[in-house]
Short mmCIF file of C-alpha atoms in Angstrom, two decimals:
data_model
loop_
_atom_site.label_atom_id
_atom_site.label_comp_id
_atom_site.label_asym_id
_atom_site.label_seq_id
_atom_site.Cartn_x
_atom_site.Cartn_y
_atom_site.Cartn_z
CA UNK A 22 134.80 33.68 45.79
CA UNK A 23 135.22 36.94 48.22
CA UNK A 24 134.38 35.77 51.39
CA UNK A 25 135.08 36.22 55.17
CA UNK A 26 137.31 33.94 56.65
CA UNK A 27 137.50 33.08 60.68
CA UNK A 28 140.34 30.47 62.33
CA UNK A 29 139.82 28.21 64.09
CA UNK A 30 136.47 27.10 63.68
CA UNK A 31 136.64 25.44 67.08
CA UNK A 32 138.84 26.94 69.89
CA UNK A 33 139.60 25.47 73.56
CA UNK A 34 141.10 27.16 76.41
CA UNK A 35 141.72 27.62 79.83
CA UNK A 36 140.28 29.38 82.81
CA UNK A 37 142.84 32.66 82.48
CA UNK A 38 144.78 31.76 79.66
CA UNK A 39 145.01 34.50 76.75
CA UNK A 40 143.41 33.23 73.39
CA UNK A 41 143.54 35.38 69.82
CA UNK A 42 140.48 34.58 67.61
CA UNK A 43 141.15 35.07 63.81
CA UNK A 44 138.83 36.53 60.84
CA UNK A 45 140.06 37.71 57.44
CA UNK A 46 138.62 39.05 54.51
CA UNK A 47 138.42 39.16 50.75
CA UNK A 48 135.69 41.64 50.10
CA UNK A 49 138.58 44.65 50.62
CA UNK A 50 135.63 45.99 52.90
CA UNK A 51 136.68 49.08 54.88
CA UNK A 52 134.45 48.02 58.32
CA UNK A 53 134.68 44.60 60.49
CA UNK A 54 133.34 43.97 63.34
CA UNK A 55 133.06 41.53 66.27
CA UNK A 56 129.89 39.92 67.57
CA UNK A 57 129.66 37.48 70.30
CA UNK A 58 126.61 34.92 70.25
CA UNK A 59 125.71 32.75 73.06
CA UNK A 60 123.49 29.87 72.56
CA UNK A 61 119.92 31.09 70.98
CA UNK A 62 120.50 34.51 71.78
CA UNK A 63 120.91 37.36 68.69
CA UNK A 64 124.63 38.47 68.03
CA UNK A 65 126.09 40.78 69.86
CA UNK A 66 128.00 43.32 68.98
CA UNK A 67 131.31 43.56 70.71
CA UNK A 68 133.45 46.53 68.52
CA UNK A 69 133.98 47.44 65.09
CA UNK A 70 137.12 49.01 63.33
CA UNK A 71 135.96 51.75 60.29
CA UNK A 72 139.39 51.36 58.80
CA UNK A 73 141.79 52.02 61.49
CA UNK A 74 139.58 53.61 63.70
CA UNK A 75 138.39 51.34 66.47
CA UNK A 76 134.78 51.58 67.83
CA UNK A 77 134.28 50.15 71.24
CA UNK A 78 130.34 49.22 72.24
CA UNK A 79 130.24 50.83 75.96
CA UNK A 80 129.42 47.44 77.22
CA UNK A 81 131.89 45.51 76.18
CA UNK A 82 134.39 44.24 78.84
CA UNK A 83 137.80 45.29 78.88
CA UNK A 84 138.70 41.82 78.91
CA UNK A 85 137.77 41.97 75.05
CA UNK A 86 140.52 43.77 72.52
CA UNK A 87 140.96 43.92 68.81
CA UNK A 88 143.60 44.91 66.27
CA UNK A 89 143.41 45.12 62.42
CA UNK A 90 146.95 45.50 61.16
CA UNK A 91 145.64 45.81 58.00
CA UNK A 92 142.66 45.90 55.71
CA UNK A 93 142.20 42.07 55.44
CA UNK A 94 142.89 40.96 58.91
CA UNK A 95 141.28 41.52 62.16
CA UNK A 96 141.85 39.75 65.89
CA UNK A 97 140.08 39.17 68.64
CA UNK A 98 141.93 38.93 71.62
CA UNK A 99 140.62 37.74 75.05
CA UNK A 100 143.05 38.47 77.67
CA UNK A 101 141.37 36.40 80.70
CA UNK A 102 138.84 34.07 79.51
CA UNK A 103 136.05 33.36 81.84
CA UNK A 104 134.00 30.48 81.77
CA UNK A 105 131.65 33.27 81.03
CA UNK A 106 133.03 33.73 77.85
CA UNK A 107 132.08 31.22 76.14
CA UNK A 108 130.25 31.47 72.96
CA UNK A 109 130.21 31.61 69.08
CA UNK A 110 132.34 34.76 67.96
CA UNK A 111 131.27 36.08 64.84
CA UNK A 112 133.45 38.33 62.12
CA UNK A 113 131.04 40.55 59.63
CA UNK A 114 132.75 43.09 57.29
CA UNK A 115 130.71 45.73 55.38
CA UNK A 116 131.62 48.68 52.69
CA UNK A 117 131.03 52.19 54.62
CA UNK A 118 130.20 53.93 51.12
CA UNK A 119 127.72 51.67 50.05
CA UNK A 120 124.67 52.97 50.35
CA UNK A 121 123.34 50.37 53.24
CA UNK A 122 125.72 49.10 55.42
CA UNK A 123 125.40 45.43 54.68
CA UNK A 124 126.86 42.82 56.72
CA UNK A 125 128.61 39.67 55.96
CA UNK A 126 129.67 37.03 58.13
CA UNK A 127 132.04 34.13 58.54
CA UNK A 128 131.17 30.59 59.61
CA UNK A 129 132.31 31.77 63.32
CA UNK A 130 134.68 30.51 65.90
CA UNK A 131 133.13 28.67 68.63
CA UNK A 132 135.17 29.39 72.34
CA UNK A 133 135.07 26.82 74.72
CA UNK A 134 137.08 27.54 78.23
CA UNK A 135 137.46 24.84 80.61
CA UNK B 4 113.49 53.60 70.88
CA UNK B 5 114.65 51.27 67.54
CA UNK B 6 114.35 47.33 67.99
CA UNK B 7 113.17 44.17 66.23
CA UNK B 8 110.62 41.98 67.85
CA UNK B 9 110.39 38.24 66.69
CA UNK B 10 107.18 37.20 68.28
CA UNK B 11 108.00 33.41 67.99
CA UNK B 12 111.18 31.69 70.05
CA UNK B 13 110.24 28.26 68.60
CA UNK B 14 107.96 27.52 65.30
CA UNK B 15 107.39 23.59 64.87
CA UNK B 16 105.63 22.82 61.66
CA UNK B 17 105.97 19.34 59.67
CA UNK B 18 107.53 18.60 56.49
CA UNK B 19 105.85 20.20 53.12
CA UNK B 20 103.68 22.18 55.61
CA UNK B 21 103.79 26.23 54.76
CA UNK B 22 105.07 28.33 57.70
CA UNK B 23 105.40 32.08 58.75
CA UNK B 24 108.11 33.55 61.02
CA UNK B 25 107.00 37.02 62.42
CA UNK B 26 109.05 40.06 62.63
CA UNK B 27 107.67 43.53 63.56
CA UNK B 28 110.25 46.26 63.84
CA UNK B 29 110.42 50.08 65.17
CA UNK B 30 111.95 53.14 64.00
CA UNK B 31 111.32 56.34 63.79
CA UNK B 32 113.23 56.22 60.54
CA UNK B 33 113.58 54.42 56.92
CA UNK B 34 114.85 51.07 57.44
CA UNK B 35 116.34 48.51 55.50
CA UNK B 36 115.20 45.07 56.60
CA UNK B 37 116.52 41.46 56.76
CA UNK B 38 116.18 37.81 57.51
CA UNK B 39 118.97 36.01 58.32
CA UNK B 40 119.32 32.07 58.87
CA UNK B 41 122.17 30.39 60.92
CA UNK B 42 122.65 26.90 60.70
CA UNK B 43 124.20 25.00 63.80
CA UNK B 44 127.91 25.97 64.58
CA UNK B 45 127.91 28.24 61.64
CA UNK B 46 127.93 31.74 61.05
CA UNK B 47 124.99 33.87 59.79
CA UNK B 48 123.85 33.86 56.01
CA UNK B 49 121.47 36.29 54.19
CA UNK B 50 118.44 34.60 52.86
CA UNK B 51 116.75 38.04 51.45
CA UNK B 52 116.57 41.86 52.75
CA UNK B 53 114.24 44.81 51.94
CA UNK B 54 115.46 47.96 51.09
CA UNK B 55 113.20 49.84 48.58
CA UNK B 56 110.39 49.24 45.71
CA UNK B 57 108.30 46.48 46.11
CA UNK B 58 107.21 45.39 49.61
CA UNK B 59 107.41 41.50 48.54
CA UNK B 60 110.66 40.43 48.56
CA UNK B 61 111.81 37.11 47.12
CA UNK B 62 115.16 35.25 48.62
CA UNK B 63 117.10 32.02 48.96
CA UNK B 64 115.76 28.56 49.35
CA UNK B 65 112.69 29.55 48.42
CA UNK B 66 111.62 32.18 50.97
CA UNK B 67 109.78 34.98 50.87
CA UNK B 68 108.85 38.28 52.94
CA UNK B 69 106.32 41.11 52.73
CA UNK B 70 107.39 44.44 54.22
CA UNK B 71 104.20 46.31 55.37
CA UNK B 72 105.16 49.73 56.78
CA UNK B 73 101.75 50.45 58.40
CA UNK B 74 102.30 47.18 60.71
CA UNK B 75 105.95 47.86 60.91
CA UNK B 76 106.08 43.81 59.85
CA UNK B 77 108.49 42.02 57.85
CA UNK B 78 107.56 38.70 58.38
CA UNK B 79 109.25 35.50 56.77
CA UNK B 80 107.35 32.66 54.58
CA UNK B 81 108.03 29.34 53.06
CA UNK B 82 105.03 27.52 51.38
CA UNK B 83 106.51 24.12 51.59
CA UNK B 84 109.53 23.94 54.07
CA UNK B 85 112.10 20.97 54.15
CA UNK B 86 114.05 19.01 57.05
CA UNK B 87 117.11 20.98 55.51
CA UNK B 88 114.96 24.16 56.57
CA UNK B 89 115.70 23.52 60.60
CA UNK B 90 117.95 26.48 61.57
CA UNK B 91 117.53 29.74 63.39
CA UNK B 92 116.25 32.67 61.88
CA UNK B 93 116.72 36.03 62.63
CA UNK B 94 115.13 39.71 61.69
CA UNK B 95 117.32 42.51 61.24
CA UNK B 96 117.43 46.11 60.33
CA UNK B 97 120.01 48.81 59.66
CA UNK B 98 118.89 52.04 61.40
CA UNK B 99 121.64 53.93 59.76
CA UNK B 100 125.19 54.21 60.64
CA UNK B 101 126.92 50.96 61.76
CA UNK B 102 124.62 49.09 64.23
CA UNK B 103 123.01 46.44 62.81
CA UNK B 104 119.98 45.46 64.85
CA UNK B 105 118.59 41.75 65.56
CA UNK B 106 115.53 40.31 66.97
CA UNK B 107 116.02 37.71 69.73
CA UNK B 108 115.75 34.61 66.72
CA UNK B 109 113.25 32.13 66.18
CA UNK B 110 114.15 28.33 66.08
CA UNK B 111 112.18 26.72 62.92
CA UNK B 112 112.26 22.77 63.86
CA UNK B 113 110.94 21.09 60.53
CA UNK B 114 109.81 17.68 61.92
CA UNK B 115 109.16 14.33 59.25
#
């Protein structure tokens, strides 16, 4: 089945130290993104590559980056995890030519930082 | 300015018994709609979306929505909802581009 695929499910860190969230794809969609979702609060949207080209939200912290080396994979990369920064992280992909931009998600990571 | 409003945080409602989760939306432009449910620790799933034809829209598990452009509603029913239907629930709509656009959520808690 295509399907959007995020490791690990459950991540632990430190106070400071770096931590690379995972999400891959199957749907050969040409948009992911990154949400961050604290507890009961909507998803929020953190950045989005359209193929290559990345698409910051102008509220996201620097602290937050992303790469997509290719079209299955894209990271996530905290640099400095605060205790803030804890949270469900969400990967959705969609297909830009479709004609609604339809979002699928994986099951999430869920950050904890001690 | 374009948002989704779910006017319910919390819906309790016992087992069997038929419940309604309220979404009213605004744009100045078409939308396509959608109801989302996330179950604890997981990620969010698409129980049924609107985007043209008829206004009653028929998804997953057995729910249902009406969209009703003069009330700018889209809300979310179940006639007989299960334990297995506890989860959050959230509104969306796509205003065009790549934004996707979610109400705040609304917890069901389906109690025995």
């Amino acid at each position: 089945d295509a399907m959007v695929i995020q490791n690990p499910r459950y991540q632990v860190t430190q106070f400071g130290k770096p931590v690379t969230l995972s999400c891959s794809q199957t749907l050969n969609h040409n948009v992911m993104y990154w949400y961050q979702q604290k507890s009961s609060q909507a998803p929020k949207l953190l950045f989005h590559y359209y193929d290559k080209d990345f698409n910051n939200e102008a509220d996201t912290p620097d602290n937050f980056q992303s790469r997509r080396p290719n079209t299955s994979f894209c990271f996530l990369d905290i640099r400095s995890p605060g205790l803030g920064d804890a949270a469900m992280y969400l990967c959705a992909t969609s297909e830009a030519s479709a004609s609604y931009n339809e979002q699928f998600f994986g099951p999430g990571t869920r950050l904890t930082v001690l | 300015a374009q948002s989704v409003t779910q006017l319910d945080s919390q819906v309790p409602v016992f087992e069997e018994a038929p419940v309604e989760l309220r979404c009213n939306y605004s744009s100045s432009v078409s939308v396509y709609l959608f109801w989302y449910v996330q179950y604890p620790n997981q990620g969010l799933q698409l129980l049924l979306k609107y985007l043209s034809g008829s206004t009653l829209v028929k998804g997953i598990n057995g729910f249902e929505a009406e969209f009703n452009k003069s009330q700018t509603s889209f809300h979310l029913r179940k006639p007989s909802v299960h334990i297995s239907d506890t989860a959050e629930y959230f509104c969306a709509f796509l205003p065009g581009g790549f934004k996707t656009i979610f109400g705040a959520g609304t917890r069901l808690f389906v109690k025995a």
